[in-house]
CSV table of C-alpha atoms in Angstrom, one decimal:
chain,number,residue,atom,x,y,z
A,2,MET,CA,0.0,0.0,0.0
A,3,LYS,CA,2.8,2.4,0.9
A,4,LYS,CA,4.4,1.8,-2.6
A,5,VAL,CA,1.0,2.6,-4.2
A,6,VAL,CA,0.6,5.8,-2.2
A,7,LYS,CA,4.2,6.8,-3.0
A,8,GLY,CA,3.6,6.2,-6.6
A,9,ILE,CA,0.4,8.3,-6.6
A,10,VAL,CA,2.2,11.2,-4.8
A,11,SER,CA,5.1,11.0,-7.1
A,12,GLY,CA,2.8,11.0,-10.1
A,13,ALA,CA,1.1,14.1,-8.8
A,14,PHE,CA,4.4,15.9,-8.4
A,15,MET,CA,5.4,14.9,-11.9
A,16,LEU,CA,2.1,16.1,-13.3
A,17,ALA,CA,2.5,19.4,-11.5
A,18,ALA,CA,6.0,19.8,-12.7
A,19,SER,CA,5.0,19.0,-16.2
A,20,GLN,CA,2.2,21.6,-16.1
A,21,ALA,CA,4.6,24.2,-14.7
A,22,MET,CA,7.1,23.4,-17.5
A,23,ALA,CA,4.4,23.7,-20.1
A,24,ALA,CA,3.3,27.2,-18.9
A,25,ASP,CA,3.9,30.0,-21.5
A,26,ASP,CA,6.0,32.8,-20.2
A,27,LEU,CA,4.5,36.3,-20.8
A,28,THR,CA,5.8,39.7,-19.7
A,29,LEU,CA,3.4,42.6,-19.1
A,30,GLN,CA,4.8,46.2,-19.0
A,31,LEU,CA,2.6,48.6,-17.1
A,32,LYS,CA,2.2,52.2,-18.0
A,33,TRP,CA,2.9,53.4,-14.5
A,34,VAL,CA,4.0,52.3,-11.0
A,35,THR,CA,2.3,49.6,-9.0
A,36,GLN,CA,-1.1,50.8,-8.0
A,37,ALA,CA,-4.8,49.9,-8.2
A,38,GLN,CA,-4.9,51.3,-11.7
A,39,PHE,CA,-3.5,47.9,-12.6
A,40,ALA,CA,-5.3,45.8,-10.0
A,41,GLY,CA,-6.9,43.4,-12.4
A,42,TYR,CA,-3.5,42.1,-13.5
A,43,TYR,CA,-2.1,41.7,-10.0
A,44,VAL,CA,-5.3,40.0,-8.9
A,45,ALA,CA,-5.2,37.6,-11.9
A,46,LYS,CA,-1.7,36.6,-10.9
A,47,ASP,CA,-2.4,36.4,-7.2
A,48,LYS,CA,-5.6,34.3,-7.6
A,49,GLY,CA,-4.0,31.9,-10.1
A,50,PHE,CA,-6.2,33.0,-13.0
A,51,TYR,CA,-3.1,33.2,-15.3
A,52,GLU,CA,-1.9,29.8,-14.1
A,53,GLU,CA,-5.3,28.4,-14.9
A,54,GLU,CA,-4.7,29.6,-18.5
A,55,GLY,CA,-1.3,28.0,-18.7
A,56,LEU,CA,0.6,31.3,-18.3
A,57,ASN,CA,3.5,32.4,-16.2
A,58,VAL,CA,3.1,36.2,-16.2
A,59,ASP,CA,5.8,38.6,-15.1
A,60,ILE,CA,4.3,42.1,-14.4
A,61,LYS,CA,6.8,44.9,-14.8
A,62,PRO,CA,5.9,48.3,-13.1
A,63,GLY,CA,6.4,51.5,-15.0
A,64,GLY,CA,7.4,54.9,-13.8
A,65,PRO,CA,8.6,58.3,-15.0
A,66,ASP,CA,11.7,56.9,-16.5
A,67,VAL,CA,10.0,54.0,-18.2
A,68,ALA,CA,8.5,54.3,-21.8
A,69,PRO,CA,6.3,51.2,-22.3
A,70,VAL,CA,6.5,51.5,-26.1
A,71,GLN,CA,10.2,51.4,-26.0
A,72,VAL,CA,10.2,48.4,-23.7
A,73,LEU,CA,7.7,46.6,-26.0
A,74,ALA,CA,9.6,47.5,-29.2
A,75,GLY,CA,12.9,46.4,-27.6
A,76,GLY,CA,11.6,43.0,-26.8
A,77,GLY,CA,11.4,43.6,-23.0
A,78,ALA,CA,7.7,42.8,-22.9
A,79,ASP,CA,5.1,40.8,-24.9
A,80,VAL,CA,2.2,43.2,-24.1
A,81,MET,CA,1.9,46.6,-22.6
A,82,VAL,CA,-0.6,48.9,-21.0
A,83,ASP,CA,-0.8,52.3,-22.7
A,84,TRP,CA,-3.2,55.1,-23.6
A,85,LEU,CA,-4.5,55.1,-27.1
A,86,PRO,CA,-3.2,58.6,-28.0
A,87,SER,CA,0.4,57.7,-27.1
A,88,ALA,CA,0.1,54.3,-28.8
A,89,LEU,CA,-1.2,55.9,-32.0
A,90,ALA,CA,1.6,58.5,-31.9
A,91,ALA,CA,4.1,55.7,-31.6
A,92,ARG,CA,2.6,53.8,-34.4
A,93,GLU,CA,2.8,56.8,-36.7
A,94,LYS,CA,6.4,57.2,-35.8
A,95,GLY,CA,7.1,53.7,-36.9
A,96,VAL,CA,6.5,51.4,-33.9
A,97,PRO,CA,3.8,49.0,-35.1
A,98,VAL,CA,1.8,48.7,-31.9
A,99,VAL,CA,-1.7,47.3,-32.1
A,100,ASN,CA,-4.6,47.4,-29.5
A,101,ILE,CA,-5.6,43.9,-28.7
A,102,ALA,CA,-8.1,44.6,-25.9
A,103,GLN,CA,-9.5,47.6,-24.0
A,104,PRO,CA,-10.5,46.9,-20.4
A,105,PHE,CA,-11.0,50.6,-19.7
A,106,ALA,CA,-14.1,52.0,-21.5
A,107,ARG,CA,-14.2,55.4,-19.9
A,108,SER,CA,-11.7,58.2,-19.3
A,109,GLY,CA,-10.6,59.3,-15.8
A,110,LEU,CA,-8.9,62.5,-17.0
A,111,THR,CA,-9.9,65.8,-15.5
A,112,MET,CA,-8.7,69.4,-15.2
A,113,VAL,CA,-8.7,70.7,-11.6
A,114,CYS,CA,-8.5,74.4,-11.1
A,115,ARG,CA,-8.4,76.6,-8.0
A,116,LYS,CA,-11.7,78.4,-7.7
A,117,GLU,CA,-10.0,81.6,-6.5
A,118,THR,CA,-8.5,82.0,-10.0
A,119,GLY,CA,-12.0,83.0,-11.2
A,120,ILE,CA,-12.3,80.0,-13.6
A,121,THR,CA,-15.8,78.8,-13.8
A,122,LYS,CA,-15.9,77.5,-17.4
A,123,PRO,CA,-13.3,76.3,-19.9
A,124,GLU,CA,-13.3,79.7,-21.8
A,125,ASP,CA,-11.9,81.2,-18.6
A,126,PHE,CA,-8.6,79.3,-19.3
A,127,LYS,CA,-7.6,82.4,-21.4
A,128,GLY,CA,-4.5,84.0,-19.9
A,129,LYS,CA,-4.0,81.2,-17.4
A,130,THR,CA,-1.3,78.6,-16.7
A,131,LEU,CA,-2.3,75.0,-17.2
A,132,GLY,CA,-0.1,72.2,-15.9
A,133,THR,CA,-0.1,68.9,-17.7
A,134,TRP,CA,2.0,65.7,-18.0
A,135,PHE,CA,4.0,65.0,-21.1
A,136,PHE,CA,3.5,61.3,-21.1
A,137,GLY,CA,1.0,61.1,-23.9
A,138,ASN,CA,-1.6,62.7,-21.6
A,139,GLU,CA,-1.1,66.2,-23.1
A,140,TYR,CA,-2.8,65.3,-26.4
A,141,PRO,CA,-6.5,65.5,-25.4
A,142,LEU,CA,-5.7,68.9,-23.8
A,143,TYR,CA,-4.3,70.2,-27.1
A,144,ASN,CA,-7.5,69.3,-28.8
A,145,TRP,CA,-9.6,70.9,-26.2
A,146,LEU,CA,-7.7,74.1,-26.4
A,147,SER,CA,-7.9,74.0,-30.2
A,148,LYS,CA,-11.7,73.8,-29.9
A,149,LEU,CA,-11.7,76.8,-27.5
A,150,ASN,CA,-9.5,78.7,-30.0
A,151,LEU,CA,-6.9,79.2,-27.3
A,152,PRO,CA,-3.3,79.2,-28.6
A,153,ARG,CA,-0.7,77.5,-26.4
A,154,ASP,CA,1.8,80.5,-26.8
A,155,GLY,CA,1.7,81.9,-23.3
A,156,SER,CA,0.0,85.1,-24.5
A,157,ALA,CA,-2.8,87.0,-22.8
A,158,GLU,CA,-5.2,85.7,-25.4
A,159,GLY,CA,-4.0,82.1,-25.1
A,160,VAL,CA,-2.7,79.8,-22.3
A,161,THR,CA,0.7,78.9,-20.9
A,162,ILE,CA,1.3,75.2,-20.8
A,163,GLN,CA,3.4,74.1,-17.9
A,164,LYS,CA,5.1,70.7,-17.9
A,165,ILE,CA,4.5,69.2,-14.5
A,166,GLY,CA,5.6,66.1,-12.7
A,167,PHE,CA,3.2,63.4,-11.5
A,168,ASN,CA,2.2,65.3,-8.4
A,169,VAL,CA,-0.2,68.1,-7.4
A,170,ASP,CA,2.4,70.5,-6.1
A,171,PRO,CA,2.0,73.1,-8.9
A,172,LEU,CA,-1.6,73.6,-7.9
A,173,LEU,CA,-1.0,73.6,-4.2
A,174,GLN,CA,1.9,76.1,-4.6
A,175,LYS,CA,-0.1,78.2,-7.0
A,176,GLN,CA,2.5,77.8,-9.8
A,177,ALA,CA,-0.4,76.7,-12.1
A,178,ASP,CA,-4.0,77.8,-12.1
A,179,CYS,CA,-5.1,74.3,-13.2
A,180,ILE,CA,-3.5,70.9,-13.5
A,181,THR,CA,-4.5,67.6,-15.1
A,182,ALA,CA,-5.6,65.0,-12.6
A,183,MET,CA,-7.0,61.5,-12.8
A,184,THR,CA,-10.3,60.9,-10.9
A,185,TYR,CA,-8.7,57.9,-9.2
A,186,ASN,CA,-5.4,59.5,-8.2
A,187,GLU,CA,-4.3,63.2,-8.3
A,188,TYR,CA,-7.8,64.5,-7.6
A,189,TRP,CA,-7.8,62.8,-4.2
A,190,GLN,CA,-4.2,64.0,-3.6
A,191,VAL,CA,-5.5,67.5,-3.9
A,192,ILE,CA,-8.3,66.8,-1.4
A,193,ASP,CA,-5.9,65.0,1.0
A,194,ALA,CA,-3.5,68.0,0.8
A,195,GLY,CA,-6.2,70.2,2.4
A,196,LEU,CA,-8.2,71.8,-0.5
A,197,SER,CA,-11.9,71.1,-0.1
A,198,GLN,CA,-14.3,70.4,-3.0
A,199,ASP,CA,-15.5,74.0,-2.5
A,200,ASP,CA,-12.0,75.3,-3.2
A,201,ILE,CA,-11.7,73.8,-6.7
A,202,VAL,CA,-13.5,73.6,-10.0
A,203,VAL,CA,-13.2,70.3,-11.9
A,204,PHE,CA,-13.7,69.8,-15.6
A,205,ASN,CA,-14.1,66.2,-16.9
A,206,TYR,CA,-12.6,65.5,-20.3
A,207,THR,CA,-15.5,63.2,-21.1
A,208,ASP,CA,-18.1,65.9,-20.4
A,209,GLU,CA,-16.1,68.3,-22.6
A,210,GLY,CA,-16.2,65.9,-25.5
A,211,VAL,CA,-12.4,65.5,-25.7
A,212,ALA,CA,-12.0,62.2,-23.9
A,213,THR,CA,-9.7,59.6,-25.3
A,214,LEU,CA,-9.3,55.9,-24.6
A,215,GLU,CA,-6.9,55.2,-21.8
A,216,ASP,CA,-5.5,51.9,-20.4
A,217,GLY,CA,-5.6,49.4,-23.2
A,218,LEU,CA,-3.5,46.4,-24.0
A,219,TYR,CA,-1.0,46.5,-26.9
A,220,ALA,CA,1.2,44.1,-28.7
A,221,LEU,CA,3.5,44.4,-31.8
A,222,GLU,CA,1.9,43.8,-35.2
A,223,ASP,CA,4.3,41.2,-36.5
A,224,LYS,CA,3.9,39.0,-33.4
A,225,LEU,CA,0.1,38.9,-34.0
A,226,GLU,CA,0.8,37.1,-37.3
A,227,ASP,CA,1.6,34.0,-35.2
A,228,PRO,CA,-1.5,32.1,-34.3
A,229,ALA,CA,0.2,30.7,-31.2
A,230,PHE,CA,1.0,34.2,-30.0
A,231,VAL,CA,-2.6,35.3,-30.6
A,232,ASP,CA,-3.8,32.3,-28.6
A,233,LYS,CA,-1.5,33.2,-25.7
A,234,MET,CA,-2.8,36.8,-25.8
A,235,ALA,CA,-6.4,35.5,-25.8
A,236,ARG,CA,-5.7,33.5,-22.7
A,237,PHE,CA,-3.9,36.4,-21.1
A,238,VAL,CA,-6.9,38.8,-21.8
A,239,LYS,CA,-9.4,36.2,-20.5
A,240,ALA,CA,-7.5,35.7,-17.2
A,241,SER,CA,-7.0,39.5,-16.9
A,242,MET,CA,-10.6,40.3,-17.4
A,243,LYS,CA,-11.4,37.7,-14.7
A,244,GLY,CA,-9.0,39.5,-12.5
A,245,TRP,CA,-10.7,42.8,-13.2
A,246,GLN,CA,-14.1,41.4,-12.5
A,247,TRP,CA,-12.9,40.1,-9.1
A,248,ALA,CA,-11.3,43.4,-8.3
A,249,LYS,CA,-14.5,45.2,-9.2
A,250,GLU,CA,-16.5,43.0,-6.9
A,251,ASN,CA,-13.9,43.0,-4.1
A,252,PRO,CA,-12.3,46.5,-4.2
A,253,GLY,CA,-10.9,46.4,-0.7
A,254,ASP,CA,-9.2,43.0,-1.1
A,255,ALA,CA,-8.0,43.9,-4.5
A,256,ALA,CA,-6.3,47.0,-3.1
A,257,LEU,CA,-4.5,44.8,-0.5
A,258,ILE,CA,-3.2,42.6,-3.3
A,259,VAL,CA,-1.8,45.6,-5.0
A,260,LEU,CA,-0.1,46.7,-1.8
A,261,ASP,CA,1.4,43.3,-1.5
A,262,ASN,CA,3.0,43.8,-4.9
A,263,ASP,CA,4.3,47.4,-4.2
A,264,ALA,CA,8.0,46.9,-3.7
A,265,THR,CA,8.5,50.6,-3.0
A,266,GLY,CA,6.2,50.7,0.0
A,267,ALA,CA,5.1,54.1,-1.2
A,268,GLN,CA,1.4,53.3,-1.5
A,269,THR,CA,-1.1,53.5,1.4
A,270,GLU,CA,-4.1,51.3,2.0
A,271,LYS,CA,-6.5,54.2,2.2
A,272,HIS,CA,-5.4,55.6,-1.2
A,273,GLN,CA,-5.4,52.3,-3.0
A,274,LYS,CA,-8.8,51.3,-1.8
A,275,ARG,CA,-10.2,54.6,-2.9
A,276,MET,CA,-8.4,54.3,-6.2
A,277,MET,CA,-9.8,50.9,-6.8
A,278,GLU,CA,-13.4,52.1,-6.2
A,279,GLU,CA,-12.8,54.9,-8.8
A,280,ILE,CA,-11.1,52.6,-11.3
A,281,ALA,CA,-14.1,50.3,-11.1
A,282,LYS,CA,-16.2,53.1,-12.6
A,283,LEU,CA,-14.0,53.2,-15.7
A,284,LEU,CA,-14.1,49.5,-16.6
A,285,GLY,CA,-16.2,48.3,-19.5
A,286,ASP,CA,-18.4,45.2,-19.8
A,287,GLY,CA,-15.9,43.3,-21.9
A,288,PRO,CA,-12.4,43.4,-23.3
A,289,ALA,CA,-13.2,44.3,-27.0
A,290,LEU,CA,-12.3,47.8,-28.2
A,291,ASP,CA,-15.4,49.9,-29.0
A,292,GLU,CA,-14.9,51.2,-32.5
A,293,ALA,CA,-17.0,54.4,-31.8
A,294,SER,CA,-14.8,55.3,-28.8
A,295,TYR,CA,-11.8,54.5,-30.9
A,296,GLN,CA,-13.0,56.8,-33.7
A,297,GLN,CA,-13.6,59.6,-31.2
A,298,THR,CA,-10.1,59.3,-29.9
A,299,VAL,CA,-8.7,59.4,-33.5
A,300,ASP,CA,-10.8,62.5,-34.3
A,301,THR,CA,-9.7,64.2,-31.1
A,302,LEU,CA,-6.1,63.6,-32.0
A,303,LEU,CA,-6.4,64.7,-35.6
A,304,GLN,CA,-8.0,68.0,-34.4
A,305,ALA,CA,-5.3,68.9,-31.9
A,306,GLY,CA,-4.5,72.2,-33.6
A,307,SER,CA,-1.2,73.3,-35.2
A,308,ASP,CA,0.7,70.5,-33.5
A,309,PRO,CA,-1.4,67.3,-34.2
A,310,VAL,CA,-0.6,64.1,-32.4
A,311,ILE,CA,-1.2,62.1,-35.6
A,312,THR,CA,-1.4,63.6,-39.1
A,313,LYS,CA,-3.4,60.9,-40.8
A,314,LYS,CA,-6.1,58.3,-40.1
A,315,PRO,CA,-4.3,55.2,-38.7
A,316,GLU,CA,-4.7,51.9,-40.4
A,317,GLY,CA,-4.4,48.5,-38.6
A,318,ALA,CA,-4.1,50.1,-35.1
A,319,PHE,CA,-6.4,47.6,-33.5
A,320,THR,CA,-7.5,44.1,-34.0
A,321,HIS,CA,-10.4,41.9,-32.6
A,322,ALA,CA,-8.5,38.8,-33.4
A,323,VAL,CA,-7.6,38.3,-29.7
A,324,THR,CA,-11.0,39.2,-28.2
A,325,ASP,CA,-12.9,37.2,-30.9
A,326,LYS,CA,-11.3,34.0,-29.5
A,327,LEU,CA,-13.0,34.7,-26.2
A,328,LYS,CA,-16.5,34.6,-27.7
């Protein structure tokens, strides 16, 4: 009997080892640092959803010194998280990135202004200083200003564009009248810093008709010619969406999983839980890219004034080959 039990146990270990060896390695490059903005991917790894799909996923955090497109193009990742504007800009410059899935259906981008500046409507931006990031996030703002006929030349009849870091100090220190802020991150940093909701005016890019698609998943075009790679991406997207659904239903626990993966120790439980609750509002019902939202993003970029993000309508910038396998 002992020999039989020993044989069964040994067989189980051999099977587990075989399954582990058979797992496909996959590297995901995030757009930014470890935070609840990417909770679905960390949850999928923590809960074994990737493992269930035969994947061994390595999640690489981003940061101010990391350009996801460069990492992807250089072979440092199989798939990346990026915003559609920066992805399309990269594609026009010769890096053939393709959107394979779009977990985020809505934009979280806002413009937060101090009320004491007298700004009550977008037209009041005239003569003011607007702080924004230059990480692909400036493009929707350029379109918005173009629609308002406000040049970005620093004149009294235009606006001054200030390149800011990924913090809210320029607004707090009154170096800028307004700054870009995500609903799930910088907005709450402003509130936590001591400004009340009565002290600020918030303009939502979606309400202003200049929203663009944000966190999507991108791979290189030539790799998508390989059916095996498409299959691997489909399994990755399936498990990731399962992770996002779990995170949406369990925001508090998802935030704790994110914190467990934060090697810097910079994130706080309060901020991550609040971020996850806000991120849940941006998620779509499925992973497929909505073509109407895609077209709005393209139109927004083509109409960004004298310095357009893209100069022509992109071709082949997205595919449903991956998400169609999930139907």
